[in-house]
Tab-separated table of C-alpha atoms and ligand atoms in Angstrom:
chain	number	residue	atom	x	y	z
A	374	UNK	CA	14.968	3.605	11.424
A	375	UNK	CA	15.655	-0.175	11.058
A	376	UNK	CA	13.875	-3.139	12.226
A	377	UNK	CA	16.143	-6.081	12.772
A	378	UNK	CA	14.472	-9.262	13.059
A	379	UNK	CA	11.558	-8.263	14.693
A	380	UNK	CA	8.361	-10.723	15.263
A	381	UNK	CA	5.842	-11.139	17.495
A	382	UNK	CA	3.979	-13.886	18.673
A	383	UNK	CA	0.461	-15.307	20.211
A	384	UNK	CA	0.761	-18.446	22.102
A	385	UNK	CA	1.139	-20.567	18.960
A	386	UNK	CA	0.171	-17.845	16.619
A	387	UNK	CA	2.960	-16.325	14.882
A	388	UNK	CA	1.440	-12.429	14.200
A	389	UNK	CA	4.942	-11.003	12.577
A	390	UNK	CA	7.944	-13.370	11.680
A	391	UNK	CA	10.625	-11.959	11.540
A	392	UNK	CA	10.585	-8.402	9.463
A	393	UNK	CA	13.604	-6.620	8.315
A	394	UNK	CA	13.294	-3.284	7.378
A	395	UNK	CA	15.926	-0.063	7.055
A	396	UNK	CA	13.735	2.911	6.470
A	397	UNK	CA	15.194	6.068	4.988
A	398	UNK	CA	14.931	9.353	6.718
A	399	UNK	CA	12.293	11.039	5.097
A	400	UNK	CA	10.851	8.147	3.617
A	401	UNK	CA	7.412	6.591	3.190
A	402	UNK	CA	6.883	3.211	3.320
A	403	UNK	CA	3.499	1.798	2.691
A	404	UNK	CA	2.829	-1.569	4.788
A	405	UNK	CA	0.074	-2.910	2.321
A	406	UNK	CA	-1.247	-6.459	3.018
A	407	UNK	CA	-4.583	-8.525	2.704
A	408	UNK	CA	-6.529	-8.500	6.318
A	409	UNK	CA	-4.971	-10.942	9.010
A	410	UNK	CA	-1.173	-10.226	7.098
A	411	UNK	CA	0.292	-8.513	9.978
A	412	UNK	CA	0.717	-5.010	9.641
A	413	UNK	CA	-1.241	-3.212	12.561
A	414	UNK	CA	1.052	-5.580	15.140
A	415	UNK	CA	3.888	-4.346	13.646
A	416	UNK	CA	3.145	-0.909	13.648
A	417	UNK	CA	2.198	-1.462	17.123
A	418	UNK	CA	5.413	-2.740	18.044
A	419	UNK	CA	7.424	0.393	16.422
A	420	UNK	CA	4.725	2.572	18.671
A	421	UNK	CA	5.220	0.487	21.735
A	422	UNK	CA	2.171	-0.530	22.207
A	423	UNK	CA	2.840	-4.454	21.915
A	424	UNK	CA	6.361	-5.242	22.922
A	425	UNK	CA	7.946	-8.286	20.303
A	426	UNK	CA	8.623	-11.594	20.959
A	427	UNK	CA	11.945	-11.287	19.150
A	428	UNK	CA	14.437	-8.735	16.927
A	429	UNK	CA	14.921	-4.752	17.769
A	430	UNK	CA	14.234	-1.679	16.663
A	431	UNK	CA	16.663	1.073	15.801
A	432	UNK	CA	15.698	4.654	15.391
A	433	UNK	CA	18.677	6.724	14.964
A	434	UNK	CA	20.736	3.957	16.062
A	435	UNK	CA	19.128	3.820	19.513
A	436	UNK	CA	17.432	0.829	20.321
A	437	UNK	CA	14.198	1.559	21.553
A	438	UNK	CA	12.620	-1.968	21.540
A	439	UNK	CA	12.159	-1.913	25.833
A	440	UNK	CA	11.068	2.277	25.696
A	441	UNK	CA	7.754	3.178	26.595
A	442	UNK	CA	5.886	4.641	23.482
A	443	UNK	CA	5.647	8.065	25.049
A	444	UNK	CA	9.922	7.971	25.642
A	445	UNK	CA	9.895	7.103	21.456
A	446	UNK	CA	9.009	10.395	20.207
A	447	UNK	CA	6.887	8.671	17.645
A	448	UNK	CA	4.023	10.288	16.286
A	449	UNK	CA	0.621	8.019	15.900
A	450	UNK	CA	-2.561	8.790	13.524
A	451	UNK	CA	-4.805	5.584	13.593
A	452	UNK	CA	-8.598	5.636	11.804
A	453	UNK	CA	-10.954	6.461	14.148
A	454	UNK	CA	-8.908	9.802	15.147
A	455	UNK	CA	-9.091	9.569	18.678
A	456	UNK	CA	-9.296	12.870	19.546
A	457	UNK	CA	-10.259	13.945	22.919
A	458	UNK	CA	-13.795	14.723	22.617
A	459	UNK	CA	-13.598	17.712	25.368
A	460	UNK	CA	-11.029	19.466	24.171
A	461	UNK	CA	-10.861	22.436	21.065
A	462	UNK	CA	-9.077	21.618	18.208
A	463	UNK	CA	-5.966	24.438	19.562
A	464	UNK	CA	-6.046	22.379	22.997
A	465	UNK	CA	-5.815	18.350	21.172
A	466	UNK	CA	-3.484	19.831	18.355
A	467	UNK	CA	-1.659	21.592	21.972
A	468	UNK	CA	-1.915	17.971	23.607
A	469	UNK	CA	1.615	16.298	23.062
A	470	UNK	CA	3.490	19.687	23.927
A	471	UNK	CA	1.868	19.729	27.243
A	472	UNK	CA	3.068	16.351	28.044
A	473	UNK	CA	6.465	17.362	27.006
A	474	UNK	CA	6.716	20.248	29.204
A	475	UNK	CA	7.156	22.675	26.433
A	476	UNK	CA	7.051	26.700	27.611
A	477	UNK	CA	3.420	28.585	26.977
A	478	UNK	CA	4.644	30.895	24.237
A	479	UNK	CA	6.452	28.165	22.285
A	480	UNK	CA	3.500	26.174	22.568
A	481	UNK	CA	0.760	28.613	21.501
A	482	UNK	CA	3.372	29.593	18.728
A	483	UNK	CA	3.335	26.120	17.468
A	484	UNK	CA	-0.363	24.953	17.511
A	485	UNK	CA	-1.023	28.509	15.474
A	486	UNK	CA	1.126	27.378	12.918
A	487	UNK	CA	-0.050	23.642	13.250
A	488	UNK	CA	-3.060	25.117	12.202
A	489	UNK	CA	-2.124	27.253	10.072
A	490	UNK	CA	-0.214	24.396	7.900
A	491	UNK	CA	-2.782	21.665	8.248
A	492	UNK	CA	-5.600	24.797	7.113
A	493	UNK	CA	-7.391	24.124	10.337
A	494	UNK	CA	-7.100	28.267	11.157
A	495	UNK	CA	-10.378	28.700	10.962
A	496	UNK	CA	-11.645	26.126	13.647
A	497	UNK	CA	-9.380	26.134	16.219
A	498	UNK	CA	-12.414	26.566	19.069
A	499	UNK	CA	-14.450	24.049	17.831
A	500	UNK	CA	-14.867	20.611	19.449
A	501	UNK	CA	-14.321	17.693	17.394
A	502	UNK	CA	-17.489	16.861	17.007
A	503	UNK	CA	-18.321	20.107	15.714
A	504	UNK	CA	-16.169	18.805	12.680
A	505	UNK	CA	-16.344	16.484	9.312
A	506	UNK	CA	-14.149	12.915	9.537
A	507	UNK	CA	-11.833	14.808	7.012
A	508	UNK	CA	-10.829	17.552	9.310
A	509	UNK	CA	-11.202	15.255	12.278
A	510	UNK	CA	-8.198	13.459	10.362
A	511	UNK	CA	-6.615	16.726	9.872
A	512	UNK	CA	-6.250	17.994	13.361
A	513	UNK	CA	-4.676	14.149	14.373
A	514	UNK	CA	-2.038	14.634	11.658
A	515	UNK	CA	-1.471	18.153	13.136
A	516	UNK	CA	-1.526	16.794	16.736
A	517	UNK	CA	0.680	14.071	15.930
A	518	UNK	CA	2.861	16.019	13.789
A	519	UNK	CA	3.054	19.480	16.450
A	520	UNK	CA	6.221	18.429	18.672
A	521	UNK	CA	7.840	17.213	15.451
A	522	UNK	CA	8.192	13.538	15.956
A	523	UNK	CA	11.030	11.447	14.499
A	524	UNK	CA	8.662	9.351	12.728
A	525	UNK	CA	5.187	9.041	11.877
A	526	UNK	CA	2.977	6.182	12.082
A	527	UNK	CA	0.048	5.851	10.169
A	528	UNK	CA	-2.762	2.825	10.946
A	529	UNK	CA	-5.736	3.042	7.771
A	530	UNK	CA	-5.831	6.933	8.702
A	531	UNK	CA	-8.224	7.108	5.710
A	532	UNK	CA	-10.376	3.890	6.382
A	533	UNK	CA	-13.029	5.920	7.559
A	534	UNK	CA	-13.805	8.432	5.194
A	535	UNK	CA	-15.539	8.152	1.954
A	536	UNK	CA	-14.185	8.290	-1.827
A	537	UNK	CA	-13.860	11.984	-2.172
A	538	UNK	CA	-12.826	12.812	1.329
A	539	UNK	CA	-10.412	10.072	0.889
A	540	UNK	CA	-8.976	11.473	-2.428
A	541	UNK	CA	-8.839	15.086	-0.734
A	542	UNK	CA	-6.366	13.834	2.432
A	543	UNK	CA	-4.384	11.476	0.127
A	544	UNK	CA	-2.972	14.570	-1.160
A	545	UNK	CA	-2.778	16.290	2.238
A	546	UNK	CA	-0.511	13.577	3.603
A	547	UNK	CA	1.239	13.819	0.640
A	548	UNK	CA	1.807	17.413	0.804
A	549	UNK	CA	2.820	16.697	4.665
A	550	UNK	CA	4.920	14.184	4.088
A	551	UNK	CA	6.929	16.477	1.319
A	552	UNK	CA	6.637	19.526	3.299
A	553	UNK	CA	7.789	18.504	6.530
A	554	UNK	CA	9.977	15.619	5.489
A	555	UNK	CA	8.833	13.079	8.206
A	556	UNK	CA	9.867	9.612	7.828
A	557	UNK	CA	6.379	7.954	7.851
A	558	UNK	CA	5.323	4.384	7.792
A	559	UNK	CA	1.541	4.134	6.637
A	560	UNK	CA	-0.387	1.373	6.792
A	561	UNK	CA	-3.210	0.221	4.772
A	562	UNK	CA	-4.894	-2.249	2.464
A	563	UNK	CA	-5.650	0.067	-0.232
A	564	UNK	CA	-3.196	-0.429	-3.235
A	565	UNK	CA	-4.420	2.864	-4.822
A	566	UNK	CA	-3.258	4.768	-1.882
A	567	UNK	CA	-0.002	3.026	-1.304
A	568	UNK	CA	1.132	3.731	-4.796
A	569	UNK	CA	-0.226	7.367	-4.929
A	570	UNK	CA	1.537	7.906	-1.378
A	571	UNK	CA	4.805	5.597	-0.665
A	572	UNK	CA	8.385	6.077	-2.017
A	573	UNK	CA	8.556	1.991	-0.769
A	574	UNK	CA	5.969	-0.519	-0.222
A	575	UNK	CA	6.624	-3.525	1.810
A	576	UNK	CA	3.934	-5.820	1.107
A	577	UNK	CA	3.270	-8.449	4.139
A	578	UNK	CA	1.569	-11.995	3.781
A	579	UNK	CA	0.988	-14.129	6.291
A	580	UNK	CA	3.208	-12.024	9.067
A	581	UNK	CA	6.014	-12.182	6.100
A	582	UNK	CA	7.509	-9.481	4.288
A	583	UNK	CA	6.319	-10.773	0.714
A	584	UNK	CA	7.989	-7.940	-1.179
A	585	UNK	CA	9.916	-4.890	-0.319
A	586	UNK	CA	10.396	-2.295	-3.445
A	587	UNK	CA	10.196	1.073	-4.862
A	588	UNK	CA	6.387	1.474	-5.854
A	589	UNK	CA	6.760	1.984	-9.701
A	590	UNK	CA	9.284	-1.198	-9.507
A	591	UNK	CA	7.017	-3.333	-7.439
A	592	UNK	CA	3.916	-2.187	-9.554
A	593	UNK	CA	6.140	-3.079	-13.319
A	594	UNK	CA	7.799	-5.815	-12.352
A	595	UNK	CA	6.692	-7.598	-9.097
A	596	UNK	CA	9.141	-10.376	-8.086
A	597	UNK	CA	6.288	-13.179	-7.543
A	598	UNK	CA	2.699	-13.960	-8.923
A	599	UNK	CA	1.222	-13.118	-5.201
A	600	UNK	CA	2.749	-9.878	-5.474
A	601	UNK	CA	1.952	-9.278	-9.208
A	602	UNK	CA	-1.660	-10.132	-8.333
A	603	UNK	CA	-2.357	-8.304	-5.043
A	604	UNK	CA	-0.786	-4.862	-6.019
A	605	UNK	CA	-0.192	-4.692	-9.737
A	606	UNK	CA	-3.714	-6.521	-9.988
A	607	UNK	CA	-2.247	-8.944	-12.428
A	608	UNK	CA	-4.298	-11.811	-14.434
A	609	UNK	CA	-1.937	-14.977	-13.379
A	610	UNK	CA	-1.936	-17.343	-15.888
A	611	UNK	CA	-0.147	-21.164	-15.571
A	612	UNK	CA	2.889	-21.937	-17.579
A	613	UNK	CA	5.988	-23.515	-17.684
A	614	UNK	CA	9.104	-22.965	-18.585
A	615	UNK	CA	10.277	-25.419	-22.036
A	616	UNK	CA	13.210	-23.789	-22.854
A	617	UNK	CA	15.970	-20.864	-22.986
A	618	UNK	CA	16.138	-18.332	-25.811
A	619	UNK	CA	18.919	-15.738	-25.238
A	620	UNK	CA	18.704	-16.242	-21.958
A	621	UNK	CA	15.122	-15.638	-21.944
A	622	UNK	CA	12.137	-18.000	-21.088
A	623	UNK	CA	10.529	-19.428	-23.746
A	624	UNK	CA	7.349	-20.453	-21.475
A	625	UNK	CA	4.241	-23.070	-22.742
A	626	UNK	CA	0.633	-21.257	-21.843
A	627	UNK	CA	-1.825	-23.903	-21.887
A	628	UNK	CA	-0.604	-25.592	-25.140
A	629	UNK	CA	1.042	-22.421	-26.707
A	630	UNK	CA	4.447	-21.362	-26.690
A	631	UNK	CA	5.313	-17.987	-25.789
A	632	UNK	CA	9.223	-16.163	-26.386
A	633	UNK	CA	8.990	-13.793	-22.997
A	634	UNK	CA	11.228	-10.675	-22.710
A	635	UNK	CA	11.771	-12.251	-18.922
A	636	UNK	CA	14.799	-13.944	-17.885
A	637	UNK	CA	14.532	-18.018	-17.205
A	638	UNK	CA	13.622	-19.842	-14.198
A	639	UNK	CA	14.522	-23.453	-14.184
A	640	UNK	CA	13.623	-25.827	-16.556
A	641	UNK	CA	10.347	-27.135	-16.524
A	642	UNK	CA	9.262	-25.181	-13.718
A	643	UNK	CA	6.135	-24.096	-13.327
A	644	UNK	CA	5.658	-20.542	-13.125
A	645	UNK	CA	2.793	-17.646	-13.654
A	646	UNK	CA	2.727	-15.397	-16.653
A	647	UNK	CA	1.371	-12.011	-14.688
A	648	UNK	CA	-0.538	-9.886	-17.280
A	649	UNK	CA	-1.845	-6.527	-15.770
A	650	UNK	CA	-5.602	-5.630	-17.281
A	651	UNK	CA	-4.318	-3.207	-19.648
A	652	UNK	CA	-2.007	-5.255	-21.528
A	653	UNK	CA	-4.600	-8.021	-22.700
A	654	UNK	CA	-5.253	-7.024	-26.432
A	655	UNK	CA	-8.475	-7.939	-28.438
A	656	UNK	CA	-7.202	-9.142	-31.710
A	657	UNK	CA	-3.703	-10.012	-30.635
A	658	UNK	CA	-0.948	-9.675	-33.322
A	659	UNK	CA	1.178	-12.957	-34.689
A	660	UNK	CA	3.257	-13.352	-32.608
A	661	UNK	CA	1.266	-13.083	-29.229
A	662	UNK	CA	-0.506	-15.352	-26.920
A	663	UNK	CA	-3.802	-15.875	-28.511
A	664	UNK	CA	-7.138	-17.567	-27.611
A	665	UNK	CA	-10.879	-17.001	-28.629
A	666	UNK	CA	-13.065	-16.318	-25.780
A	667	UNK	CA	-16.410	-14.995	-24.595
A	668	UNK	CA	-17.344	-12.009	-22.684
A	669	UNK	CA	-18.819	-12.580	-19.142
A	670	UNK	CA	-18.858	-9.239	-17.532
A	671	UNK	CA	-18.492	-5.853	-18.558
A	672	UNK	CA	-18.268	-2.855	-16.362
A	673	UNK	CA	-18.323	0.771	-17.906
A	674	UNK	CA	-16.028	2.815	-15.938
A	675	UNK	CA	-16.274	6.101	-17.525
A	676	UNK	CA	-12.743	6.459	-19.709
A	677	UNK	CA	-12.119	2.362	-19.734
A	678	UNK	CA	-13.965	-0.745	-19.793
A	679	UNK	CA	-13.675	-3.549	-17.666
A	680	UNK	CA	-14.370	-6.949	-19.578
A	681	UNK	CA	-14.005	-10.375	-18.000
A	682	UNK	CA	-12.968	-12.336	-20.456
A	683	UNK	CA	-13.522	-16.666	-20.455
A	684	UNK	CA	-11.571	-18.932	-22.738
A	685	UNK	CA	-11.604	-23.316	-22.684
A	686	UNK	CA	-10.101	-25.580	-24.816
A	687	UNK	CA	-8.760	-28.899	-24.736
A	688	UNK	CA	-5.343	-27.646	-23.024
A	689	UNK	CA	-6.372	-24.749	-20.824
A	690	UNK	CA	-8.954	-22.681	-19.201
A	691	UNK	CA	-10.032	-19.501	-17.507
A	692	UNK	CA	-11.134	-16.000	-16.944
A	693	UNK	CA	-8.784	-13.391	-18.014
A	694	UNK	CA	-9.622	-9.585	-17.141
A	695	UNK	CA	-8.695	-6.768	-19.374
A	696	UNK	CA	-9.128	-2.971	-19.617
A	697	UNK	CA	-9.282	-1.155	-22.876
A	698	UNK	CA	-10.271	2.612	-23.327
A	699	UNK	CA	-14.111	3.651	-23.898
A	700	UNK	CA	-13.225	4.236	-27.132
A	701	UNK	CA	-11.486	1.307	-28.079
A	702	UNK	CA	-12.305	0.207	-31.972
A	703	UNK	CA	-14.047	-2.917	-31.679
A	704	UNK	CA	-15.183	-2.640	-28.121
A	705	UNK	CA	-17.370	-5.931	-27.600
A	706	UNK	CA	-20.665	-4.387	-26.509
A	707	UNK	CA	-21.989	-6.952	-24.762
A	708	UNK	CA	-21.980	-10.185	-22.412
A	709	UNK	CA	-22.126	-13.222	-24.902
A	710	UNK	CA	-20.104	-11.447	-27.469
A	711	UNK	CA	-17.242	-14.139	-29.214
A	712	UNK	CA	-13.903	-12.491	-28.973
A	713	UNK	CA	-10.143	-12.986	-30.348
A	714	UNK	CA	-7.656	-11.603	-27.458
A	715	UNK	CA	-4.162	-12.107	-25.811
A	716	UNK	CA	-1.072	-10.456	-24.876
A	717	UNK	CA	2.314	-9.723	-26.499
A	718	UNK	CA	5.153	-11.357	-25.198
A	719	UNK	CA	7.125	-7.784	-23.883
A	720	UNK	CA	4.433	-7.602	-21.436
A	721	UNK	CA	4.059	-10.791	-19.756
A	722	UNK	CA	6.100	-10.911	-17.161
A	723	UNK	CA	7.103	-14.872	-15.841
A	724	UNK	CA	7.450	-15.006	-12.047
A	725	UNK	CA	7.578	-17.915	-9.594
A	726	UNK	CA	4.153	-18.610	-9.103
A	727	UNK	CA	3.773	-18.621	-4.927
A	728	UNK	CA	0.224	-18.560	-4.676
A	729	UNK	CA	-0.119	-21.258	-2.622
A	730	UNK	CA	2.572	-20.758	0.046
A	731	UNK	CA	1.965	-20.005	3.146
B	1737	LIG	N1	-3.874	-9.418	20.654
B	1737	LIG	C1	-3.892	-10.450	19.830
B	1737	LIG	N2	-4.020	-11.712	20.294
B	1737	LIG	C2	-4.009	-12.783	19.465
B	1737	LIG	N3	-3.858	-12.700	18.120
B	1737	LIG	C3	-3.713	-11.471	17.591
B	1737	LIG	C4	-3.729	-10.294	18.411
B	1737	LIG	N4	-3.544	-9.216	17.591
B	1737	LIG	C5	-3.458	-9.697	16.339
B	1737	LIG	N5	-3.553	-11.050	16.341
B	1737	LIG	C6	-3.473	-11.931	15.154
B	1737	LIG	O1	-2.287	-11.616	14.455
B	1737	LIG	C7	-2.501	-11.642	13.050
B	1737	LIG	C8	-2.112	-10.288	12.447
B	1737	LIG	O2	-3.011	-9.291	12.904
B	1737	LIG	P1	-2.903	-7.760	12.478
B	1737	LIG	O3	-3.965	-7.015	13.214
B	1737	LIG	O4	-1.518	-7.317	12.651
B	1737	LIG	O5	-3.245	-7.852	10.929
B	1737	LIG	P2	-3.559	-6.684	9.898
B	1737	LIG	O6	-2.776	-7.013	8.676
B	1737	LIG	O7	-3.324	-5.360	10.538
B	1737	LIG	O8	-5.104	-6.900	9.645
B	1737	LIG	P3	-6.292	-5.838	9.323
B	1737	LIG	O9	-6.013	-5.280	7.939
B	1737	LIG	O10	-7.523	-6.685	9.346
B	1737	LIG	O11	-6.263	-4.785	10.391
B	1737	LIG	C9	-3.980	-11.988	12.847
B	1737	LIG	O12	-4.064	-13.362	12.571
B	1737	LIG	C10	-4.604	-11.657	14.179
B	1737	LIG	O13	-5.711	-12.488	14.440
């Protein structure tokens, strides 16, 4: 599939500007973005169901952009289920063959092994009320899935359910997705299931495509601080680049200079140093970023601690957030506590710092 240009607008309000996109058969691409970023209106305009102010969309090198959503053979699984409440789990999961005229026998053949695959056997004449969110969710993926659509769209299918239900279907969908090999674009705002789920995420920001990359790439080395921040969860501290070293930036943190493993932006730019949580070190070595600070939160989260972390001086300020193991030597034990921390250069990584574009 490939999505050439495509945007869509609101009177003045620009929803999507201008996204493109060449999915992979087979693929899934997480569309992971903050609330307002764009992502349901363009799902909605692969589906059909809002037509774009501008750009195409290719599946199998067809454009469909002007087809009705039924005429796209595009399968749809959206939060709330929408299931019809009147009919069995056999006759929803049956639904989409109906409409496509397919014979009796094939049909009954196919929702019995719909069910079969999605492990929905067992409930086949029950209503949908009659059944948990999680295997509400189930039978919508089998429904959608049944007439073996050429790809799969996926609104927050999970927003609904709770931690453990949620857990239980992330690895359903990932099963279907590897099982059945459906190219599936899957929207949501959850970072933890994007990574667990996508081969790609595109991450969207104000109707833009912010970044576009391979999840353990986007997750190591995220091209800007927004990015770094919003998936990788990155403390973004200011700096600037002072010089070149080897054709790597030799950046000034708040006073300090730092030799990065990153290559240079321009001169005097300034730039973020992203730090994920568990690369900030208590006691940093010599040659590592290093200020003395003061705990101001601490959260025990079973097999790591979550400290928040607040340093001033004359040159620089702020709160820096860091994860170390439960049973981490020298764990500060409490808010108050005086502490020595920082990070090593290797894992700093200097990106354009973009936080306030819009
Ligand atoms: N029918 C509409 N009319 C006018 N503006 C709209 C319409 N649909 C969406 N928008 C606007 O377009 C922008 C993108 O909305 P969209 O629903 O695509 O975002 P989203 O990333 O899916 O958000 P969320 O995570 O909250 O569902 C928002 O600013 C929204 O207010």
């Amino acid at each position: 599939m490939e999505l050439i240009g495509l945007g869509k607008s609101y009177g003045p309000e620009t929803a999507v500007a201008g996204v493109d996109l060449a999915v992979e058969h087979g693929e899934l691409i997480a569309i992971l973005g903050a609330s307002g970023s764009g992502k349901s209106t363009l799902l909605k305009m692969v589906a059909g169901f809002e037509g774009p102010s501008r750009g195409r969309i290719l599946l199998h090198g067809q454009d469909v952009s002007s087809l009705s959503p039924a005429d796209r053979e595009i399968g749809m699984v959206v939060q709330n289920y929408a299931l019809f409440p009147h009919l069995s789990v056999a006759r929803n999961v049956e639904y989409g063959l109906r409409m496509r005229k397919w014979p009796k026998r094939e049909r009954a053949e196919r929702v019995a092994e719909m069910l079969e695959r999605m492990r929905l056997s067992a409930l086949g004449d029950r209503l949908p009320r009659q059944l948990s969110g999680g295997q509400q969710q189930r039978v919508a993926i089998a429904r959608a899935l049944a007439y073996s659509p050429r790809i799969m769209l996926m609104d927050e299918p999970l927003g609904a359910l709770d931690k453990a239900l949620k857990q239980d279907l992330v690895e359903e969908i990932h099963r279907v997705h590897r099982e059945f090999a459906t190219t599936i674009l899957y929207v949501t705002h959850d970072r933890e299931e994007a990574m667990t789920l996508a081969d790609r995420v595109v991450l969207m920001r104000d109707g833009r495509m912010a970044a576009c990359a391979p999840v353990e790439e986007l997750y190591l080395r995220p091209p800007t601080a927004y990015a770094a921040g919003f998936f990788s969860g990155a403390n973004l501290v200011p700096a600037r680049v002072v010089d070149r070293v080897e054709g790597r930036a030799r950046v000034e943190i708040g006073g300090r200079t730092l030799d990065t493993t990153c290559p240079v932006d321009p001169l005097g730019s300034p730039v973020t140093a992203a730090v994920r949580p568990v690369c900030v070190v208590l006691d940093p070595p010599d040659d590592a970023w290093a200020l003395e600070g003061e705990v101001t939160d601490r959260l025990f989260l079973g097999d790591s601690v979550q400290l928040k972390l607040a340093y001033s001086d004359a040159d620089t300020s702020g709160v820096v957030s860091c994860l170390l193991p439960a049973t981490a030597p020298g764990l500060p034990g409490a808010v108050g506590e005086k502490v020595r921390f920082g990070f090593t250069p290797d894992t700093a990584r200097i990106v354009p710092d973009d936080q306030e574009t819009r």
